[in-house]
mmCIF file of N, CA, C and O in Angstrom:
data_model
loop_
_atom_site.group_PDB
_atom_site.id
_atom_site.type_symbol
_atom_site.label_atom_id
_atom_site.label_comp_id
_atom_site.label_asym_id
_atom_site.label_seq_id
_atom_site.Cartn_x
_atom_site.Cartn_y
_atom_site.Cartn_z
ATOM 1 N N VAL Q 81 121.745 74.592 -107.786
ATOM 2 C CA VAL Q 81 122.489 73.434 -107.327
ATOM 3 C C VAL Q 81 123.862 73.372 -107.990
ATOM 4 O O VAL Q 81 124.823 73.009 -107.374
ATOM 5 N N ALA Q 82 123.951 73.765 -109.267
ATOM 6 C CA ALA Q 82 125.232 73.702 -109.971
ATOM 7 C C ALA Q 82 126.265 74.602 -109.308
ATOM 8 O O ALA Q 82 127.419 74.233 -109.178
ATOM 9 N N ALA Q 83 125.855 75.799 -108.861
ATOM 10 C CA ALA Q 83 126.794 76.702 -108.204
ATOM 11 C C ALA Q 83 127.265 76.104 -106.891
ATOM 12 O O ALA Q 83 128.427 76.187 -106.541
ATOM 13 N N ARG Q 84 126.372 75.491 -106.146
ATOM 14 C CA ARG Q 84 126.742 74.881 -104.877
ATOM 15 C C ARG Q 84 127.664 73.698 -105.106
ATOM 16 O O ARG Q 84 128.622 73.501 -104.397
ATOM 17 N N ARG Q 85 127.382 72.890 -106.138
ATOM 18 C CA ARG Q 85 128.177 71.714 -106.407
ATOM 19 C C ARG Q 85 129.590 72.088 -106.817
ATOM 20 O O ARG Q 85 130.540 71.398 -106.485
ATOM 21 N N GLY Q 86 129.749 73.192 -107.487
ATOM 22 C CA GLY Q 86 131.077 73.607 -107.938
ATOM 23 C C GLY Q 86 132.028 73.863 -106.791
ATOM 24 O O GLY Q 86 133.203 73.621 -106.903
ATOM 25 N N GLY Q 87 131.541 74.332 -105.653
ATOM 26 C CA GLY Q 87 132.408 74.648 -104.524
ATOM 27 C C GLY Q 87 132.468 73.559 -103.487
ATOM 28 O O GLY Q 87 133.039 73.729 -102.440
ATOM 29 N N THR Q 88 131.899 72.398 -103.743
ATOM 30 C CA THR Q 88 131.802 71.342 -102.751
ATOM 31 C C THR Q 88 133.154 70.916 -102.213
ATOM 32 O O THR Q 88 133.295 70.708 -101.023
ATOM 33 N N GLY Q 89 134.165 70.793 -103.034
ATOM 34 C CA GLY Q 89 135.449 70.281 -102.588
ATOM 35 C C GLY Q 89 136.213 71.221 -101.685
ATOM 36 O O GLY Q 89 137.113 70.802 -100.989
ATOM 37 N N ASN Q 90 135.872 72.502 -101.656
ATOM 38 C CA ASN Q 90 136.660 73.461 -100.903
ATOM 39 C C ASN Q 90 136.008 73.931 -99.615
ATOM 40 O O ASN Q 90 136.555 74.762 -98.923
ATOM 41 N N THR Q 91 134.835 73.441 -99.289
ATOM 42 C CA THR Q 91 134.159 73.888 -98.085
ATOM 43 C C THR Q 91 134.314 72.863 -96.993
ATOM 44 O O THR Q 91 134.688 71.733 -97.235
ATOM 45 N N SER Q 92 133.978 73.237 -95.770
ATOM 46 C CA SER Q 92 134.089 72.305 -94.658
ATOM 47 C C SER Q 92 132.953 71.304 -94.707
ATOM 48 O O SER Q 92 131.945 71.515 -95.366
ATOM 49 N N GLY Q 93 133.084 70.195 -93.965
ATOM 50 C CA GLY Q 93 132.140 69.093 -94.003
ATOM 51 C C GLY Q 93 130.722 69.459 -93.665
ATOM 52 O O GLY Q 93 129.796 68.876 -94.194
ATOM 53 N N GLY Q 94 130.474 70.419 -92.785
ATOM 54 C CA GLY Q 94 129.125 70.704 -92.356
ATOM 55 C C GLY Q 94 128.429 71.791 -93.138
ATOM 56 O O GLY Q 94 127.308 72.150 -92.820
ATOM 57 N N MET Q 95 129.039 72.328 -94.175
ATOM 58 C CA MET Q 95 128.461 73.469 -94.875
ATOM 59 C C MET Q 95 127.176 73.112 -95.618
ATOM 60 O O MET Q 95 126.253 73.893 -95.657
ATOM 61 N N ASP Q 96 127.094 71.928 -96.233
ATOM 62 C CA ASP Q 96 125.921 71.579 -97.023
ATOM 63 C C ASP Q 96 124.829 70.916 -96.198
ATOM 64 O O ASP Q 96 123.694 70.863 -96.622
ATOM 65 N N ALA Q 97 125.157 70.383 -95.033
ATOM 66 C CA ALA Q 97 124.169 69.667 -94.233
ATOM 67 C C ALA Q 97 122.970 70.537 -93.862
ATOM 68 O O ALA Q 97 121.837 70.093 -93.998
ATOM 69 N N PRO Q 98 123.146 71.794 -93.414
ATOM 70 C CA PRO Q 98 121.978 72.610 -93.103
ATOM 71 C C PRO Q 98 121.110 72.850 -94.331
ATOM 72 O O PRO Q 98 119.899 72.944 -94.225
ATOM 73 N N SER Q 99 121.720 72.919 -95.519
ATOM 74 C CA SER Q 99 120.944 73.128 -96.742
ATOM 75 C C SER Q 99 120.011 71.945 -96.984
ATOM 76 O O SER Q 99 118.868 72.116 -97.355
ATOM 77 N N ALA Q 100 120.507 70.741 -96.764
ATOM 78 C CA ALA Q 100 119.689 69.551 -96.973
ATOM 79 C C ALA Q 100 118.539 69.534 -95.972
ATOM 80 O O ALA Q 100 117.409 69.201 -96.311
ATOM 81 N N ALA Q 101 118.812 69.912 -94.727
ATOM 82 C CA ALA Q 101 117.773 69.922 -93.710
ATOM 83 C C ALA Q 101 116.758 71.022 -93.979
ATOM 84 O O ALA Q 101 115.580 70.877 -93.668
ATOM 85 N N GLY Q 102 117.189 72.118 -94.584
ATOM 86 C CA GLY Q 102 116.298 73.238 -94.850
ATOM 87 C C GLY Q 102 115.390 73.013 -96.046
ATOM 88 O O GLY Q 102 114.547 73.836 -96.358
ATOM 89 N N LEU Q 103 115.544 71.895 -96.736
ATOM 90 C CA LEU Q 103 114.740 71.624 -97.922
ATOM 91 C C LEU Q 103 113.620 70.634 -97.617
ATOM 92 O O LEU Q 103 113.299 69.780 -98.434
ATOM 93 N N GLY Q 104 113.001 70.759 -96.464
ATOM 94 C CA GLY Q 104 111.973 69.820 -96.026
ATOM 95 C C GLY Q 104 110.869 69.599 -97.036
ATOM 96 O O GLY Q 104 110.412 68.489 -97.240
ATOM 97 N N GLY Q 105 110.395 70.640 -97.714
ATOM 98 C CA GLY Q 105 109.314 70.491 -98.675
ATOM 99 C C GLY Q 105 109.800 70.366 -100.101
ATOM 100 O O GLY Q 105 109.001 70.328 -101.028
ATOM 101 N N ALA Q 106 111.106 70.295 -100.312
ATOM 102 C CA ALA Q 106 111.665 70.260 -101.664
ATOM 103 C C ALA Q 106 111.593 68.854 -102.253
ATOM 104 O O ALA Q 106 111.216 67.896 -101.584
ATOM 105 N N ASP Q 107 111.996 68.769 -103.465
ATOM 106 C CA ASP Q 107 112.024 67.518 -104.215
ATOM 107 C C ASP Q 107 112.880 66.474 -103.486
ATOM 108 O O ASP Q 107 114.041 66.731 -103.176
ATOM 109 N N PRO Q 108 112.333 65.280 -103.213
ATOM 110 C CA PRO Q 108 113.102 64.241 -102.514
ATOM 111 C C PRO Q 108 114.364 63.832 -103.279
ATOM 112 O O PRO Q 108 115.371 63.501 -102.676
ATOM 113 N N GLN Q 109 114.304 63.880 -104.608
ATOM 114 C CA GLN Q 109 115.475 63.534 -105.411
ATOM 115 C C GLN Q 109 116.593 64.557 -105.188
ATOM 116 O O GLN Q 109 117.762 64.202 -105.083
ATOM 117 N N LEU Q 110 116.231 65.832 -105.080
ATOM 118 C CA LEU Q 110 117.212 66.879 -104.804
ATOM 119 C C LEU Q 110 117.796 66.703 -103.406
ATOM 120 O O LEU Q 110 119.009 66.836 -103.213
ATOM 121 N N GLN Q 111 116.945 66.395 -102.436
ATOM 122 C CA GLN Q 111 117.422 66.160 -101.073
ATOM 123 C C GLN Q 111 118.424 65.013 -101.048
ATOM 124 O O GLN Q 111 119.466 65.104 -100.413
ATOM 125 N N ARG Q 112 118.107 63.925 -101.742
ATOM 126 C CA ARG Q 112 118.993 62.755 -101.773
ATOM 127 C C ARG Q 112 120.319 63.118 -102.448
ATOM 128 O O ARG Q 112 121.386 62.703 -101.984
ATOM 129 N N PHE Q 113 120.256 63.895 -103.522
ATOM 130 C CA PHE Q 113 121.472 64.322 -104.206
ATOM 131 C C PHE Q 113 122.372 65.108 -103.252
ATOM 132 O O PHE Q 113 123.582 64.874 -103.173
ATOM 133 N N ILE Q 114 121.779 66.027 -102.509
ATOM 134 C CA ILE Q 114 122.555 66.847 -101.568
ATOM 135 C C ILE Q 114 123.139 65.975 -100.463
ATOM 136 O O ILE Q 114 124.299 66.151 -100.077
ATOM 137 N N GLU Q 115 122.375 65.022 -99.966
ATOM 138 C CA GLU Q 115 122.884 64.115 -98.928
ATOM 139 C C GLU Q 115 124.079 63.308 -99.442
ATOM 140 O O GLU Q 115 125.086 63.170 -98.749
ATOM 141 N N VAL Q 116 123.955 62.776 -100.658
ATOM 142 C CA VAL Q 116 125.042 61.984 -101.244
ATOM 143 C C VAL Q 116 126.285 62.840 -101.452
ATOM 144 O O VAL Q 116 127.398 62.426 -101.121
ATOM 145 N N GLU Q 117 126.111 64.049 -101.964
ATOM 146 C CA GLU Q 117 127.252 64.938 -102.175
ATOM 147 C C GLU Q 117 127.911 65.318 -100.847
ATOM 148 O O GLU Q 117 129.140 65.408 -100.755
ATOM 149 N N THR Q 118 127.109 65.521 -99.822
ATOM 150 C CA THR Q 118 127.643 65.841 -98.495
ATOM 151 C C THR Q 118 128.444 64.666 -97.951
ATOM 152 O O THR Q 118 129.528 64.853 -97.388
ATOM 153 N N GLN Q 119 127.937 63.451 -98.143
ATOM 154 C CA GLN Q 119 128.672 62.263 -97.695
ATOM 155 C C GLN Q 119 129.983 62.112 -98.457
ATOM 156 O O GLN Q 119 131.020 61.785 -97.867
ATOM 157 N N LYS Q 120 129.961 62.373 -99.752
ATOM 158 C CA LYS Q 120 131.191 62.312 -100.546
ATOM 159 C C LYS Q 120 132.213 63.324 -100.028
ATOM 160 O O LYS Q 120 133.401 63.029 -99.919
ATOM 161 N N GLN Q 121 131.731 64.513 -99.718
ATOM 162 C CA GLN Q 121 132.608 65.563 -99.230
ATOM 163 C C GLN Q 121 133.228 65.172 -97.888
ATOM 164 O O GLN Q 121 134.419 65.372 -97.664
ATOM 165 N N ARG Q 122 132.429 64.613 -97.007
ATOM 166 C CA ARG Q 122 132.956 64.172 -95.704
ATOM 167 C C ARG Q 122 134.002 63.083 -95.890
ATOM 168 O O ARG Q 122 135.027 63.080 -95.212
ATOM 169 N N PHE Q 123 133.729 62.141 -96.792
ATOM 170 C CA PHE Q 123 134.681 61.074 -97.050
ATOM 171 C C PHE Q 123 136.000 61.636 -97.590
ATOM 172 O O PHE Q 123 137.081 61.250 -97.139
ATOM 173 N N GLN Q 124 135.915 62.554 -98.545
ATOM 174 C CA GLN Q 124 137.119 63.165 -99.100
ATOM 175 C C GLN Q 124 137.904 63.907 -98.017
ATOM 176 O O GLN Q 124 139.139 63.891 -98.006
ATOM 177 N N GLN Q 125 137.188 64.554 -97.113
ATOM 178 C CA GLN Q 125 137.847 65.272 -96.030
ATOM 179 C C GLN Q 125 138.576 64.298 -95.102
ATOM 180 O O GLN Q 125 139.708 64.557 -94.686
ATOM 181 N N LEU Q 126 137.948 63.158 -94.798
ATOM 182 C CA LEU Q 126 138.601 62.147 -93.970
ATOM 183 C C LEU Q 126 139.851 61.593 -94.650
ATOM 184 O O LEU Q 126 140.886 61.426 -94.012
ATOM 185 N N VAL Q 127 139.757 61.309 -95.941
ATOM 186 C CA VAL Q 127 140.912 60.789 -96.669
ATOM 187 C C VAL Q 127 142.040 61.813 -96.664
ATOM 188 O O VAL Q 127 143.212 61.469 -96.455
ATOM 189 N N HIS Q 128 141.696 63.081 -96.839
ATOM 190 C CA HIS Q 128 142.709 64.134 -96.809
ATOM 191 C C HIS Q 128 143.387 64.199 -95.441
ATOM 192 O O HIS Q 128 144.623 64.278 -95.351
ATOM 193 N N GLN Q 129 142.595 64.160 -94.377
ATOM 194 C CA GLN Q 129 143.165 64.202 -93.024
ATOM 195 C C GLN Q 129 144.074 63.010 -92.777
ATOM 196 O O GLN Q 129 145.171 63.148 -92.235
ATOM 197 N N MET Q 130 143.608 61.823 -93.184
ATOM 198 C CA MET Q 130 144.387 60.612 -92.975
ATOM 199 C C MET Q 130 145.684 60.671 -93.771
ATOM 200 O O MET Q 130 146.754 60.342 -93.252
ATOM 201 N N THR Q 131 145.608 61.103 -95.007
ATOM 202 C CA THR Q 131 146.799 61.188 -95.847
ATOM 203 C C THR Q 131 147.816 62.150 -95.251
ATOM 204 O O THR Q 131 149.012 61.840 -95.156
ATOM 205 N N GLU Q 132 147.339 63.320 -94.836
ATOM 206 C CA GLU Q 132 148.240 64.314 -94.257
ATOM 207 C C GLU Q 132 148.892 63.790 -92.979
ATOM 208 O O GLU Q 132 150.108 63.892 -92.799
ATOM 209 N N LEU Q 133 148.093 63.210 -92.095
ATOM 210 C CA LEU Q 133 148.601 62.691 -90.827
ATOM 211 C C LEU Q 133 149.634 61.588 -91.054
ATOM 212 O O LEU Q 133 150.740 61.629 -90.504
ATOM 213 N N CYS Q 134 149.265 60.607 -91.875
ATOM 214 C CA CYS Q 134 150.154 59.466 -92.093
ATOM 215 C C CYS Q 134 151.408 59.847 -92.875
ATOM 216 O O CYS Q 134 152.483 59.311 -92.631
ATOM 217 N N TRP Q 135 151.276 60.784 -93.807
ATOM 218 C CA TRP Q 135 152.449 61.233 -94.554
ATOM 219 C C TRP Q 135 153.458 61.877 -93.602
ATOM 220 O O TRP Q 135 154.647 61.574 -93.652
ATOM 221 N N GLU Q 136 152.966 62.764 -92.754
ATOM 222 C CA GLU Q 136 153.862 63.444 -91.806
ATOM 223 C C GLU Q 136 154.510 62.447 -90.844
ATOM 224 O O GLU Q 136 155.667 62.589 -90.477
ATOM 225 N N LYS Q 137 153.760 61.445 -90.456
ATOM 226 C CA LYS Q 137 154.255 60.479 -89.477
ATOM 227 C C LYS Q 137 155.243 59.486 -90.098
ATOM 228 O O LYS Q 137 156.233 59.126 -89.456
ATOM 229 N N CYS Q 138 154.980 59.048 -91.317
ATOM 230 C CA CYS Q 138 155.710 57.909 -91.877
ATOM 231 C C CYS Q 138 156.758 58.251 -92.937
ATOM 232 O O CYS Q 138 157.655 57.461 -93.184
ATOM 233 N N MET Q 139 156.640 59.384 -93.564
ATOM 234 C CA MET Q 139 157.504 59.687 -94.698
ATOM 235 C C MET Q 139 158.565 60.702 -94.305
ATOM 236 O O MET Q 139 158.399 61.895 -94.487
ATOM 237 N N ASP Q 140 159.677 60.217 -93.764
ATOM 238 C CA ASP Q 140 160.721 61.144 -93.332
ATOM 239 C C ASP Q 140 161.630 61.566 -94.479
ATOM 240 O O ASP Q 140 162.107 62.686 -94.517
ATOM 241 N N LYS Q 141 161.873 60.696 -95.449
ATOM 242 C CA LYS Q 141 162.710 61.061 -96.601
ATOM 243 C C LYS Q 141 162.125 60.436 -97.870
ATOM 244 O O LYS Q 141 162.346 59.257 -98.154
ATOM 245 N N PRO Q 142 161.366 61.230 -98.623
ATOM 246 C CA PRO Q 142 160.772 60.709 -99.866
ATOM 247 C C PRO Q 142 161.842 60.260 -100.846
ATOM 248 O O PRO Q 142 162.901 60.870 -100.961
ATOM 249 N N GLY Q 143 161.557 59.173 -101.517
ATOM 250 C CA GLY Q 143 162.477 58.646 -102.512
ATOM 251 C C GLY Q 143 161.701 57.995 -103.640
ATOM 252 O O GLY Q 143 160.474 58.027 -103.656
ATOM 253 N N PRO Q 144 162.409 57.371 -104.565
ATOM 254 C CA PRO Q 144 161.733 56.760 -105.715
ATOM 255 C C PRO Q 144 160.919 55.513 -105.348
ATOM 256 O O PRO Q 144 160.002 55.141 -106.057
ATOM 257 N N LYS Q 145 161.268 54.867 -104.240
ATOM 258 C CA LYS Q 145 160.553 53.671 -103.794
ATOM 259 C C LYS Q 145 160.175 53.814 -102.328
ATOM 260 O O LYS Q 145 160.831 54.511 -101.570
ATOM 261 N N LEU Q 146 159.121 53.114 -101.955
ATOM 262 C CA LEU Q 146 158.662 53.101 -100.572
ATOM 263 C C LEU Q 146 159.371 51.952 -99.856
ATOM 264 O O LEU Q 146 159.226 50.790 -100.252
ATOM 265 N N ASP Q 147 160.177 52.259 -98.836
ATOM 266 C CA ASP Q 147 160.854 51.182 -98.133
ATOM 267 C C ASP Q 147 159.874 50.442 -97.223
ATOM 268 O O ASP Q 147 158.768 50.907 -96.962
ATOM 269 N N SER Q 148 160.275 49.278 -96.753
ATOM 270 C CA SER Q 148 159.368 48.421 -95.990
ATOM 271 C C SER Q 148 158.951 49.073 -94.669
ATOM 272 O O SER Q 148 157.824 48.898 -94.218
ATOM 273 N N ARG Q 149 159.854 49.846 -94.057
ATOM 274 C CA ARG Q 149 159.509 50.514 -92.807
ATOM 275 C C ARG Q 149 158.401 51.537 -93.023
ATOM 276 O O ARG Q 149 157.431 51.590 -92.284
ATOM 277 N N ALA Q 150 158.544 52.339 -94.073
ATOM 278 C CA ALA Q 150 157.532 53.351 -94.378
ATOM 279 C C ALA Q 150 156.208 52.687 -94.767
ATOM 280 O O ALA Q 150 155.131 53.130 -94.355
ATOM 281 N N GLU Q 151 156.276 51.614 -95.544
ATOM 282 C CA GLU Q 151 155.058 50.911 -95.944
ATOM 283 C C GLU Q 151 154.320 50.358 -94.732
ATOM 284 O O GLU Q 151 153.098 50.517 -94.601
ATOM 285 N N THR Q 152 155.050 49.739 -93.812
ATOM 286 C CA THR Q 152 154.440 49.212 -92.584
ATOM 287 C C THR Q 152 153.844 50.342 -91.760
ATOM 288 O O THR Q 152 152.736 50.224 -91.228
ATOM 289 N N CYS Q 153 154.549 51.443 -91.681
ATOM 290 C CA CYS Q 153 154.063 52.604 -90.939
ATOM 291 C C CYS Q 153 152.764 53.118 -91.544
ATOM 292 O O CYS Q 153 151.800 53.408 -90.822
ATOM 293 N N PHE Q 154 152.703 53.234 -92.878
ATOM 294 C CA PHE Q 154 151.486 53.701 -93.539
ATOM 295 C C PHE Q 154 150.308 52.767 -93.272
ATOM 296 O O PHE Q 154 149.197 53.214 -92.976
ATOM 297 N N VAL Q 155 150.541 51.479 -93.386
ATOM 298 C CA VAL Q 155 149.468 50.503 -93.146
ATOM 299 C C VAL Q 155 148.949 50.642 -91.716
ATOM 300 O O VAL Q 155 147.738 50.720 -91.485
ATOM 301 N N ASN Q 156 149.859 50.674 -90.753
ATOM 302 C CA ASN Q 156 149.449 50.816 -89.350
ATOM 303 C C ASN Q 156 148.733 52.143 -89.101
ATOM 304 O O ASN Q 156 147.735 52.194 -88.377
ATOM 305 N N CYS Q 157 149.241 53.200 -89.680
ATOM 306 C CA CYS Q 157 148.651 54.523 -89.489
ATOM 307 C C CYS Q 157 147.224 54.560 -90.027
ATOM 308 O O CYS Q 157 146.305 55.037 -89.353
ATOM 309 N N VAL Q 158 147.015 54.039 -91.232
ATOM 310 C CA VAL Q 158 145.683 54.027 -91.833
ATOM 311 C C VAL Q 158 144.739 53.166 -91.001
ATOM 312 O O VAL Q 158 143.601 53.561 -90.719
ATOM 313 N N GLU Q 159 145.202 52.000 -90.587
ATOM 314 C CA GLU Q 159 144.348 51.124 -89.776
ATOM 315 C C GLU Q 159 143.967 51.789 -88.457
ATOM 316 O O GLU Q 159 142.817 51.702 -88.022
ATOM 317 N N ARG Q 160 144.909 52.440 -87.802
ATOM 318 C CA ARG Q 160 144.597 53.124 -86.532
ATOM 319 C C ARG Q 160 143.668 54.305 -86.761
ATOM 320 O O ARG Q 160 142.782 54.585 -85.955
ATOM 321 N N PHE Q 161 143.850 55.017 -87.871
ATOM 322 C CA PHE Q 161 142.971 56.140 -88.199
ATOM 323 C C PHE Q 161 141.541 55.652 -88.387
ATOM 324 O O PHE Q 161 140.595 56.233 -87.860
ATOM 325 N N ILE Q 162 141.377 54.558 -89.121
ATOM 326 C CA ILE Q 162 140.041 53.993 -89.350
ATOM 327 C C ILE Q 162 139.459 53.494 -88.034
ATOM 328 O O ILE Q 162 138.284 53.752 -87.733
ATOM 329 N N ASP Q 163 140.247 52.781 -87.240
ATOM 330 C CA ASP Q 163 139.767 52.288 -85.942
ATOM 331 C C ASP Q 163 139.309 53.441 -85.049
ATOM 332 O O ASP Q 163 138.258 53.374 -84.417
ATOM 333 N N THR Q 164 140.111 54.487 -85.004
ATOM 334 C CA THR Q 164 139.780 55.643 -84.162
ATOM 335 C C THR Q 164 138.522 56.336 -84.661
ATOM 336 O O THR Q 164 137.642 56.679 -83.870
ATOM 337 N N SER Q 165 138.421 56.527 -85.957
ATOM 338 C CA SER Q 165 137.225 57.166 -86.518
ATOM 339 C C SER Q 165 135.976 56.344 -86.217
ATOM 340 O O SER Q 165 134.936 56.890 -85.839
ATOM 341 N N GLN Q 166 136.074 55.029 -86.365
ATOM 342 C CA GLN Q 166 134.937 54.151 -86.082
ATOM 343 C C GLN Q 166 134.576 54.199 -84.601
ATOM 344 O O GLN Q 166 133.395 54.235 -84.238
ATOM 345 N N PHE Q 167 135.583 54.190 -83.736
ATOM 346 C CA PHE Q 167 135.331 54.267 -82.296
ATOM 347 C C PHE Q 167 134.589 55.556 -81.947
ATOM 348 O O PHE Q 167 133.614 55.543 -81.183
ATOM 349 N N ILE Q 168 135.035 56.667 -82.509
ATOM 350 C CA ILE Q 168 134.399 57.960 -82.229
ATOM 351 C C ILE Q 168 132.956 57.962 -82.722
ATOM 352 O O ILE Q 168 132.048 58.414 -82.007
ATOM 353 N N LEU Q 169 132.716 57.441 -83.921
ATOM 354 C CA LEU Q 169 131.349 57.370 -84.436
ATOM 355 C C LEU Q 169 130.455 56.516 -83.536
ATOM 356 O O LEU Q 169 129.330 56.904 -83.211
ATOM 357 N N ASN Q 170 130.962 55.352 -83.135
ATOM 358 C CA ASN Q 170 130.182 54.488 -82.250
ATOM 359 C C ASN Q 170 129.891 55.163 -80.921
ATOM 360 O O ASN Q 170 128.782 55.072 -80.387
ATOM 361 N N ARG Q 171 130.879 55.847 -80.393
ATOM 362 C CA ARG Q 171 130.705 56.543 -79.113
ATOM 363 C C ARG Q 171 129.666 57.660 -79.236
ATOM 364 O O ARG Q 171 128.827 57.841 -78.349
ATOM 365 N N LEU Q 172 129.716 58.414 -80.331
ATOM 366 C CA LEU Q 172 128.723 59.476 -80.547
ATOM 367 C C LEU Q 172 127.319 58.899 -80.682
ATOM 368 O O LEU Q 172 126.352 59.463 -80.162
ATOM 369 N N GLU Q 173 127.197 57.770 -81.385
ATOM 370 C CA GLU Q 173 125.891 57.120 -81.519
ATOM 371 C C GLU Q 173 125.360 56.667 -80.167
ATOM 372 O O GLU Q 173 124.189 56.848 -79.867
ATOM 373 N N GLN Q 174 126.231 56.075 -79.337
ATOM 374 C CA GLN Q 174 125.815 55.643 -78.001
ATOM 375 C C GLN Q 174 125.373 56.826 -77.154
ATOM 376 O O GLN Q 174 124.368 56.764 -76.457
ATOM 377 N N THR Q 175 126.118 57.906 -77.230
ATOM 378 C CA THR Q 175 125.780 59.108 -76.473
ATOM 379 C C THR Q 175 124.437 59.658 -76.932
ATOM 380 O O THR Q 175 123.598 60.021 -76.107
ATOM 381 N N GLN Q 176 124.227 59.692 -78.246
ATOM 382 C CA GLN Q 176 122.969 60.193 -78.788
ATOM 383 C C GLN Q 176 121.804 59.315 -78.358
ATOM 384 O O GLN Q 176 120.744 59.819 -77.980
ATOM 385 N N LYS Q 177 121.970 57.995 -78.395
ATOM 386 C CA LYS Q 177 120.916 57.069 -77.984
ATOM 387 C C LYS Q 177 120.585 57.235 -76.506
ATOM 388 O O LYS Q 177 119.424 57.243 -76.119
ATOM 389 N N SER Q 178 121.622 57.378 -75.690
ATOM 390 C CA SER Q 178 121.369 57.519 -74.253
ATOM 391 C C SER Q 178 120.680 58.847 -73.947
ATOM 392 O O SER Q 178 119.824 58.912 -73.076
ATOM 393 N N LYS Q 179 121.011 59.899 -74.687
ATOM 394 C CA LYS Q 179 120.332 61.184 -74.490
ATOM 395 C C LYS Q 179 118.865 61.090 -74.886
ATOM 396 O O LYS Q 179 118.001 61.612 -74.198
ATOM 397 N N SER Q 180 118.572 60.416 -76.031
ATOM 398 C CA SER Q 180 117.178 60.312 -76.456
ATOM 399 C C SER Q 180 116.390 59.423 -75.515
ATOM 400 O O SER Q 180 115.230 59.694 -75.220
ATOM 401 N N THR Q 181 116.999 58.358 -74.981
ATOM 402 C CA THR Q 181 116.325 57.489 -74.011
ATOM 403 C C THR Q 181 116.045 58.263 -72.728
ATOM 404 O O THR Q 181 114.958 58.172 -72.152
ATOM 405 N N PHE Q 182 117.007 59.068 -72.308
ATOM 406 C CA PHE Q 182 116.849 59.858 -71.096
ATOM 407 C C PHE Q 182 115.734 60.899 -71.268
ATOM 408 O O PHE Q 182 114.885 61.063 -70.402
ATOM 409 N N SER Q 183 115.697 61.578 -72.392
ATOM 410 C CA SER Q 183 114.663 62.587 -72.612
ATOM 411 C C SER Q 183 113.281 61.956 -72.783
ATOM 412 O O SER Q 183 112.272 62.519 -72.383
ATOM 413 N N GLU Q 184 113.208 60.743 -73.339
ATOM 414 C CA GLU Q 184 111.930 60.035 -73.439
ATOM 415 C C GLU Q 184 111.420 59.657 -72.058
ATOM 416 O O GLU Q 184 110.227 59.768 -71.773
ATOM 417 N N SER Q 185 112.319 59.233 -71.154
ATOM 418 C CA SER Q 185 111.892 58.862 -69.805
ATOM 419 C C SER Q 185 111.431 60.091 -69.024
ATOM 420 O O SER Q 185 110.551 59.996 -68.164
ATOM 421 N N LEU Q 186 111.990 61.256 -69.328
ATOM 422 C CA LEU Q 186 111.567 62.484 -68.655
ATOM 423 C C LEU Q 186 110.170 62.902 -69.128
ATOM 424 O O LEU Q 186 109.407 63.481 -68.355
ATOM 425 N N SER Q 187 109.836 62.642 -70.379
ATOM 426 C CA SER Q 187 108.559 63.076 -70.906
ATOM 427 C C SER Q 187 107.404 62.164 -70.485
ATOM 428 O O SER Q 187 106.253 62.524 -70.619
ATOM 429 N N ASP Q 188 107.707 60.979 -69.964
ATOM 430 C CA ASP Q 188 106.653 60.048 -69.520
ATOM 431 C C ASP Q 188 106.023 60.442 -68.213
ATOM 432 O O ASP Q 188 106.346 61.091 -67.392
#
């Protein structure tokens, strides 16, 4: 686990998820640790994406202070990023629910 944990920050979001699923008979505490670390990694990846996107969009000339236009742009950018991410998650959940409902009706 220590070797896997050392590389957590540099891998893509889905790299550890199959490992957690493959540990069906393993220690539940280890499974929970892997799930938590995977969630942390996904969160860090989202923050990185948001920072990169908003920086490129809002910061045209870096200086010693953040002007009000750039500050407003950053706030709006972060809020839209969060709104969009939440919308996508909700949409995926709805799609997943409708697929499982559809497959349950087929099996009846």
